[in-house]
Amino acid sequence: MENFLLFAGVVIIICIFMNRFAMKLPVPSLLVFIALGMCFGENGFFRISFDNYELSETICSVSLIFIMFYGGFGTNMKEARPVAVRAFLLSTAGVVLTAGFVGVFVHYCLRLPWLESILIGSVISSTDAASVFNVLRSKKLALKFHTDSLLELESGSNDPISYLLTIVMISLLLGRDISVPVILAKQLLFGVGCGLLIGKLALILLNQVNFQVMQARTIFLFSVAIIAYALPSVIGGNGFLSVYICGIFMGNSYIPQKKDMVHFFDVLTEIAQMVIFFLLGLLVTPVQLPSVFIPALLVMIFLTVVGRPAAVFLLLKPFGASMKQIGLISWAGLRGVASIVFTIYVMLEPIDLRYNLFNLVFVIVLLSLAFQGTLLPWMAEKLDMVDRSANVLKTFNDYQEETDIAFLKMHVESDHPFADQKIRDLPSFKDLLFALVLRGKQTIVPDGDTVIRDGDLLVLAAPEFEDREDLSLYEVNIGKGHKIAGLPLKQAFKEKPLLVVMIKRREGNIIPNGDTVIRDGDVLVIAQVDKLEKG
């Protein structure tokens, strides 16, 4: 166990450090983690032999729970409402049509039995939310006609139907005595019902219970996601559908400290995606892939140029969608982790198949990410579907509009420019609010006529700074005996230029220049930027 934990910890750290590099590559960054897993695998540099489908299924399924929950939690229904009906059709009927079209092609082209052919169509019938979000966000690809919202909602909600089709086909191939209508009804009714019920109960508790620990609400939400999957699964419902519905319901409702929850799940799901793709790369045996490359290539080409476009056209053309929009939505049907996870479910069953289904689907996913994912921004440009005036993040509930308020304190002394001034006479600062004036034992709620006195402690409120992709702030404590203590800034950081925006010092905060001498006990506030510009 210790060796496994050591390996897992090292892999996660490597993935985190590689993510920043991977995001700058012209290909979807998830491909990098597949390649990394293959480097560790049986035919890679480290030659780790790993073929444990049971462990892989457990890790991938648990990761998929949080990816799907956060996919729903981050779905901005206000933005998605204009396209909700079309997205729902694509995520239900579209998945069924795609599975059917691919099944027919596989049957006649690869000469496989009908049930086996439709099984292949079922496991690759859904688009992958992680892959779609990854491309849209990393390339900042905002699309016209709410197409980004449509793709988000569709890709986040169509995995449950693909899972449902896969379970049905597994049952039929094993010759189990089942009633397809009953299975469909239980999966859908229990899935939707549990998702809504658990989401509603969780909201009541989050809004009415006083959680004593600061991050307890986030931990509670983490547990809710697990229950939303597990409960319907135990009683025969669709756990993935339930956890997605629960996420949508809660994400579009008021929750205290929601922004902290978003930040937690943002990191959690990003790590989950990296780990899943690494694990799948580790699980595959590259020397076995050439035997399925041609069939996988044929299926991928048919799916990309015929199967997916035909389903999208049949469902969206009645709504008046343009051919450009239909073309881009068809191209954006990236396959991903869900398809491989559903394939692992099949591999755990005693089903005799002509091809190694895991290898076949793995190559299809690899080709889809490499070909469709890489060319998606180019295709959006060619079809004139890029909306340069919009921000793709509008379609995600990242809660930037719920700006956190930071409270600042300011001591006023006799020589302070605010001393003996009325608040109304001070310069106007946008988004800066004088919240309180503490004067001795007296607490004053100020108004415009409040005069600031010598010795007052002002409590100011302002929007909290948030790290951005190209800018982040961090602090460095200068302890006693620190190597740069006693040096001026220009000398302390001569070899590695840094932007020190402020120095926190016991007697007050100062804005430094190159000649400012660093003292013991100082706290340097440093801005980390991708590119410094003078002036």
mmCIF file of C-alpha atoms in Angstrom, residues 117 129 259:
data_model
loop_
_atom_site.group_PDB
_atom_site.id
_atom_site.type_symbol
_atom_site.label_atom_id
_atom_site.label_comp_id
_atom_site.label_asym_id
_atom_site.label_seq_id
_atom_site.Cartn_x
_atom_site.Cartn_y
_atom_site.Cartn_z
ATOM 1 C CA SER A 117 -21.876 -3.490 -33.030
ATOM 2 C CA ALA A 129 -17.516 17.217 -20.993
ATOM 3 C CA LYS A 259 -17.367 30.655 -4.335
#
